[in-house]
Coordinates of C-alpha atoms in Angstrom, one line a residue:
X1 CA 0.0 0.0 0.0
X2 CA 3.0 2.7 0.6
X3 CA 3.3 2.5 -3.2
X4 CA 0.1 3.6 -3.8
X5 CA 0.5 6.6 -0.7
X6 CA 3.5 7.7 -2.5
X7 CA 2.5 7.8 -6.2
X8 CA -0.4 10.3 -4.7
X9 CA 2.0 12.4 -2.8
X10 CA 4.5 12.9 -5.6
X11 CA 2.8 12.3 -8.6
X12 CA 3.8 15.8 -9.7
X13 CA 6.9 16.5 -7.3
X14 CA 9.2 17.1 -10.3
X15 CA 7.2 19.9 -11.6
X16 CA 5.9 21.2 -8.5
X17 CA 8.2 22.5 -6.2
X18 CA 7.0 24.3 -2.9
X19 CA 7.9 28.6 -4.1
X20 CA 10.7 29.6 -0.9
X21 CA 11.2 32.8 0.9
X22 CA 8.5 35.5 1.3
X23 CA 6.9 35.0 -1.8
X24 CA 5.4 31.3 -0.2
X25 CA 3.6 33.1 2.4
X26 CA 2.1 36.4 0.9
X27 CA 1.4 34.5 -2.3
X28 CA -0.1 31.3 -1.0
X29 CA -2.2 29.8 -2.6
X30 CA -1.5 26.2 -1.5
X31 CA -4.3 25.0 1.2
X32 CA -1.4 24.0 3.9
X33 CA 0.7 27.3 3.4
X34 CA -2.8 29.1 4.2
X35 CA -4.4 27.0 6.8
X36 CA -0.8 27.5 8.6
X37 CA -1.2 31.4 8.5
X38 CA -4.6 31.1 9.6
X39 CA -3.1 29.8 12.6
X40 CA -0.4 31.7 13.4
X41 CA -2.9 34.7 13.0
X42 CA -5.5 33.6 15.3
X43 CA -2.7 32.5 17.9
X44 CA -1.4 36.0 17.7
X45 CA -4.8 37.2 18.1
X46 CA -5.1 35.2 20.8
X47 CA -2.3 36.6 22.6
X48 CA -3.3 40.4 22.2
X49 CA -7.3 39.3 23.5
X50 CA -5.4 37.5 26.4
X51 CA -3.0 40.6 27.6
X52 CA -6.5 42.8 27.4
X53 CA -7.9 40.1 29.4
X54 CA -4.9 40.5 31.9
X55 CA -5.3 43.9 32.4
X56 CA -8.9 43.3 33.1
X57 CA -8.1 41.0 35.8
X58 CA -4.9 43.6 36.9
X59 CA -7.7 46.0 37.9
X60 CA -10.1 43.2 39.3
X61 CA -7.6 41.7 41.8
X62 CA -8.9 44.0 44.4
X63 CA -11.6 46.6 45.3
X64 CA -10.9 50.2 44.0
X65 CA -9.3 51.5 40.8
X66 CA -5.6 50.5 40.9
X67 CA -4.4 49.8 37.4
X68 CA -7.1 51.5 34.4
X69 CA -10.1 54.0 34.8
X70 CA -13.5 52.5 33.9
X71 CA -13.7 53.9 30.9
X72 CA -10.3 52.1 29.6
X73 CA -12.0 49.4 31.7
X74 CA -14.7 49.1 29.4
X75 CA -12.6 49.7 25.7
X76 CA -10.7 46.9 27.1
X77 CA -13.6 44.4 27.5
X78 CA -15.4 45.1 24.3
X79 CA -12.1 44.7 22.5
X80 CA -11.3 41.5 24.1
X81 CA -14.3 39.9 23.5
X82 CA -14.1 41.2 19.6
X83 CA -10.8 40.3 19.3
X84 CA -11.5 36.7 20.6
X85 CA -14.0 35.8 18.7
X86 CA -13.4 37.6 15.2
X87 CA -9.8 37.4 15.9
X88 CA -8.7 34.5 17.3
X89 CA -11.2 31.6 17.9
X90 CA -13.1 31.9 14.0
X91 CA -9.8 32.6 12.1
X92 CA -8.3 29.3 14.1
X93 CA -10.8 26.9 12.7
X94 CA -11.0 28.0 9.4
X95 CA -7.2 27.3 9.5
X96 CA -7.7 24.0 10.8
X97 CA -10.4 23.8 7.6
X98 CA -8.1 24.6 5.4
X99 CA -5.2 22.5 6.5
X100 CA -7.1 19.3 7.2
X101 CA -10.3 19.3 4.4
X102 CA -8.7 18.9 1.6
X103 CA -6.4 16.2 3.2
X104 CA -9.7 14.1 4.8
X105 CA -11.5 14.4 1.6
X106 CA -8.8 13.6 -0.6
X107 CA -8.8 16.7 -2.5
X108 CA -5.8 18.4 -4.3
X109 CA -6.7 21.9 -2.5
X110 CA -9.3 23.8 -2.1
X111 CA -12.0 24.8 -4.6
X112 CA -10.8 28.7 -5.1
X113 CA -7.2 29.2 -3.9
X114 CA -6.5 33.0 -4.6
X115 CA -10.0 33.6 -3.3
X116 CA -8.6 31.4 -0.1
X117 CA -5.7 33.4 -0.2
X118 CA -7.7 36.9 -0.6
X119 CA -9.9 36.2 2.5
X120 CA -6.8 35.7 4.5
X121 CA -5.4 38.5 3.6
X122 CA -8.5 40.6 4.2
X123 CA -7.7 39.9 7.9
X124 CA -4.7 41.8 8.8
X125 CA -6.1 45.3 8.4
X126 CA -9.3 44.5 9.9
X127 CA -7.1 43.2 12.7
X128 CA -4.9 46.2 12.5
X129 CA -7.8 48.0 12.6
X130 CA -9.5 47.0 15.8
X131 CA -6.3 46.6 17.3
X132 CA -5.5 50.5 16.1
X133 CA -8.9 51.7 17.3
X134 CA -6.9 52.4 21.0
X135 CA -5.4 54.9 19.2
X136 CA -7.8 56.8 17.8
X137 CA -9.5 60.1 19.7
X138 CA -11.7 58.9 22.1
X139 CA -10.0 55.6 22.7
X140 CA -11.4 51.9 21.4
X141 CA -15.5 50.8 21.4
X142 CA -16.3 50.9 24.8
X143 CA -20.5 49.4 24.4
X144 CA -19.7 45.9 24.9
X145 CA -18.4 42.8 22.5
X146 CA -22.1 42.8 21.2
X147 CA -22.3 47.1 20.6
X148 CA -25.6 47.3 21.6
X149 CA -27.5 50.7 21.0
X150 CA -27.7 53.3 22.0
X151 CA -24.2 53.1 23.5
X152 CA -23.0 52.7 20.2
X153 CA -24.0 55.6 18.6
X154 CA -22.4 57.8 21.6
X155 CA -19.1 56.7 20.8
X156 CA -16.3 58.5 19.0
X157 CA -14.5 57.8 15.4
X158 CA -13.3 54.5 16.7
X159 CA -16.7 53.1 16.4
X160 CA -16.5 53.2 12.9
X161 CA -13.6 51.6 12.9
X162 CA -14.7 48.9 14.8
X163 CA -17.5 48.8 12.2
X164 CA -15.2 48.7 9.1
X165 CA -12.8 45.8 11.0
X166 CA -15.9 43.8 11.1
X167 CA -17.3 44.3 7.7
X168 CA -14.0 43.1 6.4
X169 CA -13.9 40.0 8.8
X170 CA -17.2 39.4 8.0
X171 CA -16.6 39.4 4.3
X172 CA -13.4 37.3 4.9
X173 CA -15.8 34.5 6.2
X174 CA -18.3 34.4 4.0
X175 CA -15.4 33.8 1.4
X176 CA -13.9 31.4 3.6
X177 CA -17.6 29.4 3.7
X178 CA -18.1 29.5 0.2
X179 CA -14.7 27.8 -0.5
X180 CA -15.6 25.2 2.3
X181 CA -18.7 24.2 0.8
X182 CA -17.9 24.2 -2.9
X183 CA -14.6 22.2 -1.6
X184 CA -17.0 20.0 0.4
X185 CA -19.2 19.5 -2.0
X186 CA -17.7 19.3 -5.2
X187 CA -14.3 17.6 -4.6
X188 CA -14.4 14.7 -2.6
X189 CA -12.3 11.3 -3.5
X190 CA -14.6 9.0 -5.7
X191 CA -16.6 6.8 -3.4
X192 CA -16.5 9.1 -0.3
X193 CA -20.5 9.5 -0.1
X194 CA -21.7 12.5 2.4
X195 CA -22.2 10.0 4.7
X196 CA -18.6 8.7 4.6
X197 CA -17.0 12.0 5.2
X198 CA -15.1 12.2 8.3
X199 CA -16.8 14.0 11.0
X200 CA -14.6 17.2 10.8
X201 CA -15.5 17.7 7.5
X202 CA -19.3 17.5 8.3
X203 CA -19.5 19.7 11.0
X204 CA -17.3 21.9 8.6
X205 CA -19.6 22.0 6.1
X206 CA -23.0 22.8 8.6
X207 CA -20.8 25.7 10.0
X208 CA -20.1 27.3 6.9
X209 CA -23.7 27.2 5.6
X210 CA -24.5 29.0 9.3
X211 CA -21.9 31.5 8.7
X212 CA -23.1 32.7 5.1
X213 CA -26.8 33.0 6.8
X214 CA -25.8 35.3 10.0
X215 CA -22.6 37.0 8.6
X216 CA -25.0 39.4 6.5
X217 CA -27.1 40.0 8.9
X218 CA -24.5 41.2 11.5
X219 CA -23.2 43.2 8.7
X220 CA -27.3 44.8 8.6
X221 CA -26.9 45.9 12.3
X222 CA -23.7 47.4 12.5
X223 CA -24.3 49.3 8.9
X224 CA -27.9 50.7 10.5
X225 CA -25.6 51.8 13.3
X226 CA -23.4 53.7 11.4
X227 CA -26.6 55.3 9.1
X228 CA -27.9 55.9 12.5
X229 CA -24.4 57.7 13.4
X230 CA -23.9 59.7 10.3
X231 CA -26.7 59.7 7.8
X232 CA -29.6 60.8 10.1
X233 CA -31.8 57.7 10.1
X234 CA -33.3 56.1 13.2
X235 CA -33.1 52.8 13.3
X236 CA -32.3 52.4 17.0
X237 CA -32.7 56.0 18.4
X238 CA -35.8 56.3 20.2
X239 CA -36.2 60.2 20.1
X240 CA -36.7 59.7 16.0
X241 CA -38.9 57.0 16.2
X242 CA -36.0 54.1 16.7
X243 CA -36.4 51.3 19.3
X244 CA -32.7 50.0 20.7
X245 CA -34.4 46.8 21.2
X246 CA -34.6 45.8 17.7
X247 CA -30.5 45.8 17.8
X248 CA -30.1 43.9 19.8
X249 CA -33.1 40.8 18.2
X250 CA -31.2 41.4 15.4
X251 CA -27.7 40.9 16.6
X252 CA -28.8 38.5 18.6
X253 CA -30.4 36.7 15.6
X254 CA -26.7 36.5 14.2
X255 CA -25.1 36.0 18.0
X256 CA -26.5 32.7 18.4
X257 CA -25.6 31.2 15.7
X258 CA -22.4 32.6 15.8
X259 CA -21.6 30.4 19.2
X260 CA -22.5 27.4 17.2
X261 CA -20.1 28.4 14.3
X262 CA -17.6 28.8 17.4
X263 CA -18.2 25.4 18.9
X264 CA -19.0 22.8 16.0
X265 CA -15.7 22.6 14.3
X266 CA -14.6 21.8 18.0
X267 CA -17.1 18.6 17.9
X268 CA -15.2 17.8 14.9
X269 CA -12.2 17.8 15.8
X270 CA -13.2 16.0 19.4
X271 CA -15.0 13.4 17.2
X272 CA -11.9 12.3 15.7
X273 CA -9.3 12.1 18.7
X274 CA -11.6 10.1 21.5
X275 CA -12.2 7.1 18.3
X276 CA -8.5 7.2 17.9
X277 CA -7.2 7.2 21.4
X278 CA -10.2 4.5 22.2
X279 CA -9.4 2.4 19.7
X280 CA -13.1 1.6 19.0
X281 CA -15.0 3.0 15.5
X282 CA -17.0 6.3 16.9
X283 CA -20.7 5.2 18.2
X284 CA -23.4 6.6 16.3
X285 CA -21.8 8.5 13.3
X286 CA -25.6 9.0 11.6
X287 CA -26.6 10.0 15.0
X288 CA -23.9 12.7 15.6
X289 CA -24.6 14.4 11.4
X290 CA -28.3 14.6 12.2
X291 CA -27.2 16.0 15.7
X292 CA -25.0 18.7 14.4
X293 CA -27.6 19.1 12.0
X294 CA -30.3 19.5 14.5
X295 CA -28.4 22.1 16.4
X296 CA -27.8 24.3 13.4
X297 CA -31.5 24.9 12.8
X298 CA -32.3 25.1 16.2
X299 CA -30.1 27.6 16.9
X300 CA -31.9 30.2 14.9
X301 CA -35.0 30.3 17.0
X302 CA -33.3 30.6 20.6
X303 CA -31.3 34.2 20.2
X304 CA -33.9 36.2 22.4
X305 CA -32.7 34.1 25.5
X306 CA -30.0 36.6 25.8
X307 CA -32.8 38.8 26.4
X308 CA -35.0 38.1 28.4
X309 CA -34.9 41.4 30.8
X310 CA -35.7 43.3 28.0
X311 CA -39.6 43.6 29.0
X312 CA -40.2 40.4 26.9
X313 CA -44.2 39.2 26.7
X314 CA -44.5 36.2 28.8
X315 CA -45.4 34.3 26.3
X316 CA -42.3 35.1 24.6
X317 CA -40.0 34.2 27.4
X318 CA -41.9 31.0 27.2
X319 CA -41.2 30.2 24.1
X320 CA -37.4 31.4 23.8
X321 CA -37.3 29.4 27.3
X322 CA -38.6 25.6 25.7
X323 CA -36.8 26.5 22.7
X324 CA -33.3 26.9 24.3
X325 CA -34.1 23.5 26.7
X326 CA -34.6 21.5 23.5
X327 CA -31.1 22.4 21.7
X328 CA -29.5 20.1 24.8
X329 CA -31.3 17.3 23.6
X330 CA -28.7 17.3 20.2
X331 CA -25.9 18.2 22.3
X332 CA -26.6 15.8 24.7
X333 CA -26.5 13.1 21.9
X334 CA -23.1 14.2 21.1
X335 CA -22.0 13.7 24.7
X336 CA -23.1 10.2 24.8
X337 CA -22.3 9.4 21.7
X338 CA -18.6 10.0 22.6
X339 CA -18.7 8.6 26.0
X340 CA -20.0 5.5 24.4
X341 CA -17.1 6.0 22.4
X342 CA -14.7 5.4 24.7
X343 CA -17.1 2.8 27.1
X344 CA -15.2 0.0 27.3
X345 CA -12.3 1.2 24.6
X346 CA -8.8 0.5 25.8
X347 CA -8.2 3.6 26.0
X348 CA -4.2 5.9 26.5
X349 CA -4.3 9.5 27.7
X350 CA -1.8 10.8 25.2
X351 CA -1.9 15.0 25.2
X352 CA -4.5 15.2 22.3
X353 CA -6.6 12.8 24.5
X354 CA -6.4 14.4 27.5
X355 CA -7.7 17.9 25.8
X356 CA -10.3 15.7 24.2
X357 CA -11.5 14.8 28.0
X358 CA -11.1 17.5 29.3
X359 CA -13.0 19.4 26.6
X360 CA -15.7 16.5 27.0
X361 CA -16.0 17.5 31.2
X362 CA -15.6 21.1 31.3
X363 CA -17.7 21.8 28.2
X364 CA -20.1 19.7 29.6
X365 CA -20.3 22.1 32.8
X366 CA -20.6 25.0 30.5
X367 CA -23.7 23.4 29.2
X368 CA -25.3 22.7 32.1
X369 CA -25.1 26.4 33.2
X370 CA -26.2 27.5 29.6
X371 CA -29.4 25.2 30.7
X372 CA -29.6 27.2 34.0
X373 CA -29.3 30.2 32.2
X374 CA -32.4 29.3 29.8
X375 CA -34.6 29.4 32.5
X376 CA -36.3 33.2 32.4
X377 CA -37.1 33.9 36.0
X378 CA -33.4 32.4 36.8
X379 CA -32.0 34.3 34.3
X380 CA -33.5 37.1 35.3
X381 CA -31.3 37.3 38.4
X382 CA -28.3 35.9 36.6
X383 CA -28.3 38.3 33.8
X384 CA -25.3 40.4 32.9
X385 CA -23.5 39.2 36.0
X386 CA -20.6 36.9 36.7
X387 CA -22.6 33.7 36.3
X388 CA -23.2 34.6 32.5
X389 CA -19.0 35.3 32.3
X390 CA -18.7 32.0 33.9
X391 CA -21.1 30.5 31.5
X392 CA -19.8 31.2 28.1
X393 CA -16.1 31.1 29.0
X394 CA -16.5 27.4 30.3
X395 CA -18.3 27.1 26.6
X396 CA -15.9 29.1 24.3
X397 CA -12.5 28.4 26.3
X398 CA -12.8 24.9 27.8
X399 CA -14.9 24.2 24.2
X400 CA -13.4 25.9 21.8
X401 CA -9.6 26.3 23.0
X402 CA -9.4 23.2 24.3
X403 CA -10.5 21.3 21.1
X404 CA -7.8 23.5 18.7
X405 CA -5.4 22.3 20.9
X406 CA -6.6 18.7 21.1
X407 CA -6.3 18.9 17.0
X408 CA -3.0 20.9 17.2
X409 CA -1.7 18.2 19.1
X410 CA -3.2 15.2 17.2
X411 CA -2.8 16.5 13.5
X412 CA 0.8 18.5 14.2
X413 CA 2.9 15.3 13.5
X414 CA 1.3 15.4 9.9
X415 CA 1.8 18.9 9.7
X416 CA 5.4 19.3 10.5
X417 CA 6.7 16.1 10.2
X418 CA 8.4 15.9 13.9
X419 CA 6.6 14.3 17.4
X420 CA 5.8 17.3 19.7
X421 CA 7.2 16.7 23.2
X422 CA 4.9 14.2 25.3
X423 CA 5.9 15.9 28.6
X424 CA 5.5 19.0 27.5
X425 CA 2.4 18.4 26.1
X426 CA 1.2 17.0 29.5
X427 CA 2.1 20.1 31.2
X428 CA 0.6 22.4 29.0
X429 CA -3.0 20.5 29.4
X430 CA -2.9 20.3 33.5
X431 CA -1.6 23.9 33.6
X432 CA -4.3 25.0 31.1
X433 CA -7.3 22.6 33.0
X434 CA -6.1 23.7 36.5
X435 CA -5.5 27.5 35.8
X436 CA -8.5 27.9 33.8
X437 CA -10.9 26.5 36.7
X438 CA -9.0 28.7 39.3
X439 CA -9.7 31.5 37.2
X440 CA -13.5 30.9 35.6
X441 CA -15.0 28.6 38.6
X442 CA -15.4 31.4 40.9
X443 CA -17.4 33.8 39.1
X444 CA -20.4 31.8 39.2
X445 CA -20.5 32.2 43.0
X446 CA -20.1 36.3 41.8
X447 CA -22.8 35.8 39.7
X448 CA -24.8 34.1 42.1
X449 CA -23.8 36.9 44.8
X450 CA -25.0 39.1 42.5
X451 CA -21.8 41.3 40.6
X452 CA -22.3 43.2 37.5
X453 CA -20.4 42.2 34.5
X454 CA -18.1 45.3 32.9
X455 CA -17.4 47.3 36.1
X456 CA -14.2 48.1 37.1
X457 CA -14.9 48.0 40.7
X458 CA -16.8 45.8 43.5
X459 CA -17.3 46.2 47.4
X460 CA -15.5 44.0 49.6
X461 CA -17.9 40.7 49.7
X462 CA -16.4 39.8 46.1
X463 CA -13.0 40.6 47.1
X464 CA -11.6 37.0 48.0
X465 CA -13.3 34.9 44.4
X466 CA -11.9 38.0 42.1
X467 CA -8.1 37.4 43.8
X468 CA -8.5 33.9 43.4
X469 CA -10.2 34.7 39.6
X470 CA -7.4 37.1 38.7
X471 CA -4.5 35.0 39.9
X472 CA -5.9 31.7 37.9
X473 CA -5.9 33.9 34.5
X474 CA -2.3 34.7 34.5
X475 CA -1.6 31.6 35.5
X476 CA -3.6 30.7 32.2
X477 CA -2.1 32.9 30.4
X478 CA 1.8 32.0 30.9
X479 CA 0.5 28.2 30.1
X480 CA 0.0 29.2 26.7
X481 CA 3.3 31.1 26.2
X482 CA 4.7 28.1 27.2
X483 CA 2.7 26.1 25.0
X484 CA 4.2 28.7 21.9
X485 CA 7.9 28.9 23.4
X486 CA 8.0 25.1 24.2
X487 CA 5.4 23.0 21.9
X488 CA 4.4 25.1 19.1
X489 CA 8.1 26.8 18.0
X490 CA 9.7 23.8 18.0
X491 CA 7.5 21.4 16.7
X492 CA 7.5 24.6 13.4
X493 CA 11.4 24.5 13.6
X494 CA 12.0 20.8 13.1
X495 CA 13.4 20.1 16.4
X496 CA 11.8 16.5 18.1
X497 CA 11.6 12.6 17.1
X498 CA 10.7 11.8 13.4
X499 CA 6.9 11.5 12.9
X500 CA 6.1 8.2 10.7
X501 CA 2.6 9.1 8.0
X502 CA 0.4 7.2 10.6
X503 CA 1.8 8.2 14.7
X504 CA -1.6 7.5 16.3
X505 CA -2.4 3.3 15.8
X506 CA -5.9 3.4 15.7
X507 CA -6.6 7.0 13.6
X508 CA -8.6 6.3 10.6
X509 CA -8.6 8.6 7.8
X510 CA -7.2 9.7 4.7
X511 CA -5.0 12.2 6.1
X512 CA -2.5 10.0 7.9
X513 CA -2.1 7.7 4.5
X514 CA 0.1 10.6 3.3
X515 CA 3.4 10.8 4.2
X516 CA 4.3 13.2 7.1
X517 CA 5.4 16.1 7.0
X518 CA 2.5 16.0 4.3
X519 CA 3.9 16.7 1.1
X520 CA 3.0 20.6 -0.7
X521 CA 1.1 18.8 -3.3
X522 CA -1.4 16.0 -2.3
X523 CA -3.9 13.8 -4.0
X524 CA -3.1 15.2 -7.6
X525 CA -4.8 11.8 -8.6
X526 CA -7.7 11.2 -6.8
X527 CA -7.4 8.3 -4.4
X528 CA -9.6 4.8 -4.8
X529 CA -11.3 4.0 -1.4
X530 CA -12.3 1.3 0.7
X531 CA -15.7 0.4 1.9
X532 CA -15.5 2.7 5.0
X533 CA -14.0 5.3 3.0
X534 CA -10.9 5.8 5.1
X535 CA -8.1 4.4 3.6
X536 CA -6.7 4.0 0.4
X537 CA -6.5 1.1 -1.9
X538 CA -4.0 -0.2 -4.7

């Protein structure tokens, strides 16, 4: 069978040789070259949101104002929260998209390669941008990640920066989708069916359709903000007729959504390492597609649970209320589905299975307060407080983070071509899992007691779970420069054990039938398929 591998690989070497020095990486259009910029983006992305997150906790270590006035204090939590999620945790799994699609559908690339290239491109002033908007008179946003009205139209020229970053982000996705799907769709290995394609692809393919419905329709809210700024209209201004109630059912109709777009590519990539470090086939593949599915469509009808103090009809609340329950009946299926995974699997806890776990447990907790949350009159107390932090860090962090680095660790053999270092790796996940619970754990008994999100000071009752809050997120936050300095650098550089095409036993897929590091050009000739549509045959 290695014959057959390597004809694929290097069919075309001779005339194909990778382009070198600058001109690779501002040129790319290879899927790898891109998918690896992606991520190297979104990490520095992720650094930038994490120091603003720092500083946040800097202030919050004690009562008083020691470190930032509150209005810094509140440019620096709209800007992390933007920077996080249009920054850093989007950008990062469309470069695990690009990297990994067109290797698990044995595809030669992807579908439209300068667009690929264009819509990464498209990132870097956005980014420079929002980053920039500190700058600018008036200092950064300061109405919250979501900009709700009528804050929004108080703020100064930064605002429409902010506006313009996201425009461009937003129009970088929508690219980004359309590649995925046409790629999906379109240029899969003969005899890989829909319902052969490996489980990172599908999820893939169900986030992108999600991002080309809400992307527009964040772009409609922010663009009736700045008419509502500059040209006179009064969409969201009440003393012209606006309501600021309607911004926010409209972002809100692209918010929720959004969290799905955040957290599906992380079932993915979760679906693949628990099978592999099991060594069992995953249990209940139709039931996971029609799952991911299912939560897809039902998260268009839950967005007004973020708002239910907003003098909702009962009957409303009611139905925003059931509607939000039912969406952990699909989630739940995932949950079992992988814990019936690894039920009775002889399992090993190498590093991408311990972030798989640990994903698996603390996501799970993130879900059960989401459920909480969901409940009106509960909500009601809990809203914009601590609990709701608590909530949707545990989701997007422990979720989201922890499943990138699960598939960083699982898929960087193939990508580099080296082993990264076991021990390392293992310190990096307990550092992460431990600091991360120190810092997010405590601020649902905030939230419970009752403290506002976005101020920058508290009376003394909170004083003891914000120390313990603020000294677990630097704690966090040096884990993950050590995971750069120690895992990531140089794993890039070269530097470890030789990684053979297939390092994990029990991994299915046709991504490790490639040699690794996999080679610049793959699949040229599309490759023949067994029954199960994972390997390759002569």
């Amino acid at each position: 069978m290695s014959a057959v591998i390597d004809h694929h690989a290097h069919d075309h070497d001779h005339d194909h040789h990778a382009p070198t020095g600058w001109r690779r990486w501002v040129f790319a259009t290879n899927h790898k070259d891109i998918g690896t910029l992606y991520l190297l983006f979104a990490f520095a992305m992720l650094m930038i949101g994490g120091v603003l997150a720092l500083i946040i906790r800097a202030e919050l270590f004690q009562p008083g104002l020691q470190v930032v006035n509150p209005e810094l204090f509140n440019q620096l939590t709209t800007m992390h929260g933007l920077i996080m999620v249009f920054g850093a945790i989007m950008p990062a799994f469309v470069g695990f998209a690009n990297w990994m699609i067109p290797l698990q559908i044995g595809a030669a690339d992807m579908a439209f390669a300068r667009m690929n290239n264009f819509s990464f491109w498209l990132m870097i002033p956005a980014a420079l941008m929002l980053a920039g908007s500190f700058f600018m008179p008036g200092g950064a946003p300061a109405a919250g990640w979501t900009l709700y009205a009528p804050l929004t139209l108080q703020m100064g020229p930064s605002m429409d920066a902010g506006i313009f970053a996201l425009h461009i982000l937003g129009a970088s996705s929508i690219m980004g989708s359309i590649n995925i799907i046409v790629t999906i769709l379109n240029m899969r290995a003969p005899g890989m069916t829909l319902m052969k394609m490996p489980m990172f692809v599908w999820t893939w393919l169900i986030t992108a359709y999600l991002l080309i419905a809400v992307m527009p329709v964040l772009a409609g809210a922010i663009t009736m903000t700045l008419t509502d700024r500059h040209f006179g209209t009064s969409f969201f201004n009440p003393a012209g007729g606006g309501d600021p109630v309607m911004y926010q059912h409209i972002f809100w109709f692209f918010g929720h959504p959004e969290v799905y777009i955040m957290i599906l590519p992380a079932f993915g990539i979760v679906s693949h390492i628990i099978p592999a470090f099991s060594r069992k086939r995953l249990f209940g593949y139709a039931s996971m597609v029609y799952a991911t599915g299912s939560i897809a469509i039902l998260s268009f009808i839950v967005w007004a649970h973020h708002m239910f103090t907003t003098g909702m009809p009962v009957t409303g609340q009611l139905f925003f209320m059931y509607a939000t329950m039912l969406i952990a009946v699909p989630t739940g299926v995932k949950v079992f589905n992988w814990i019936a995974t690894m039920w009775k699997g002889s399992m090993t806890f190498e590093t991408p299975m311990l972030f798989a776990v640990g994903f698996l447990f603390v996501f799970t907790m993130g879900g059960f307060t989401g459920l909480i949350l969901s409940i009106a009159p509960v909500d009601t107390q809990l809203q914009d407080g601590y609990y709701v932090v608590a909530h949707f860090h545990y989701v997007l962090v422990a979720g989201s983070l922890y499943a990138m680095f699960a598939g960083f660790y699982y898929w960087v053999p193939k990508w580099t071509g080296v082993m990264y270092n076991e021990t390392r790796g293992k310190i990096h996940f307990w550092w992460s899992l431990i600091s991360f619970n120190v810092t997010f754990f405590p601020m649902h008994f905030l939230g419970l007691a009752g403290m506002p999100r976005r101020y920058a000071d508290y009376p003394m009752q909170f004083a003891d779970f914000n120390m313990w809050a603020s000294v677990g997120a630097f704690a966090f936050g040096i884990a993950q420069v050590y995971f750069f300095l120690f895992i990531v650098w140089p794993t890039m550089r070269g530097i470890g054990e030789k990684a053979p095409a297939k390092p994990w036993e029990a991994a299915e897929g046709l991504e490790w039938e490639v040699p690794s590091p996999a080679p610049f050009h793959t699949f040229e000739t599309p490759p023949k398929l067994d029954a199960t549509a994972t390997r390759v045959v002569g």
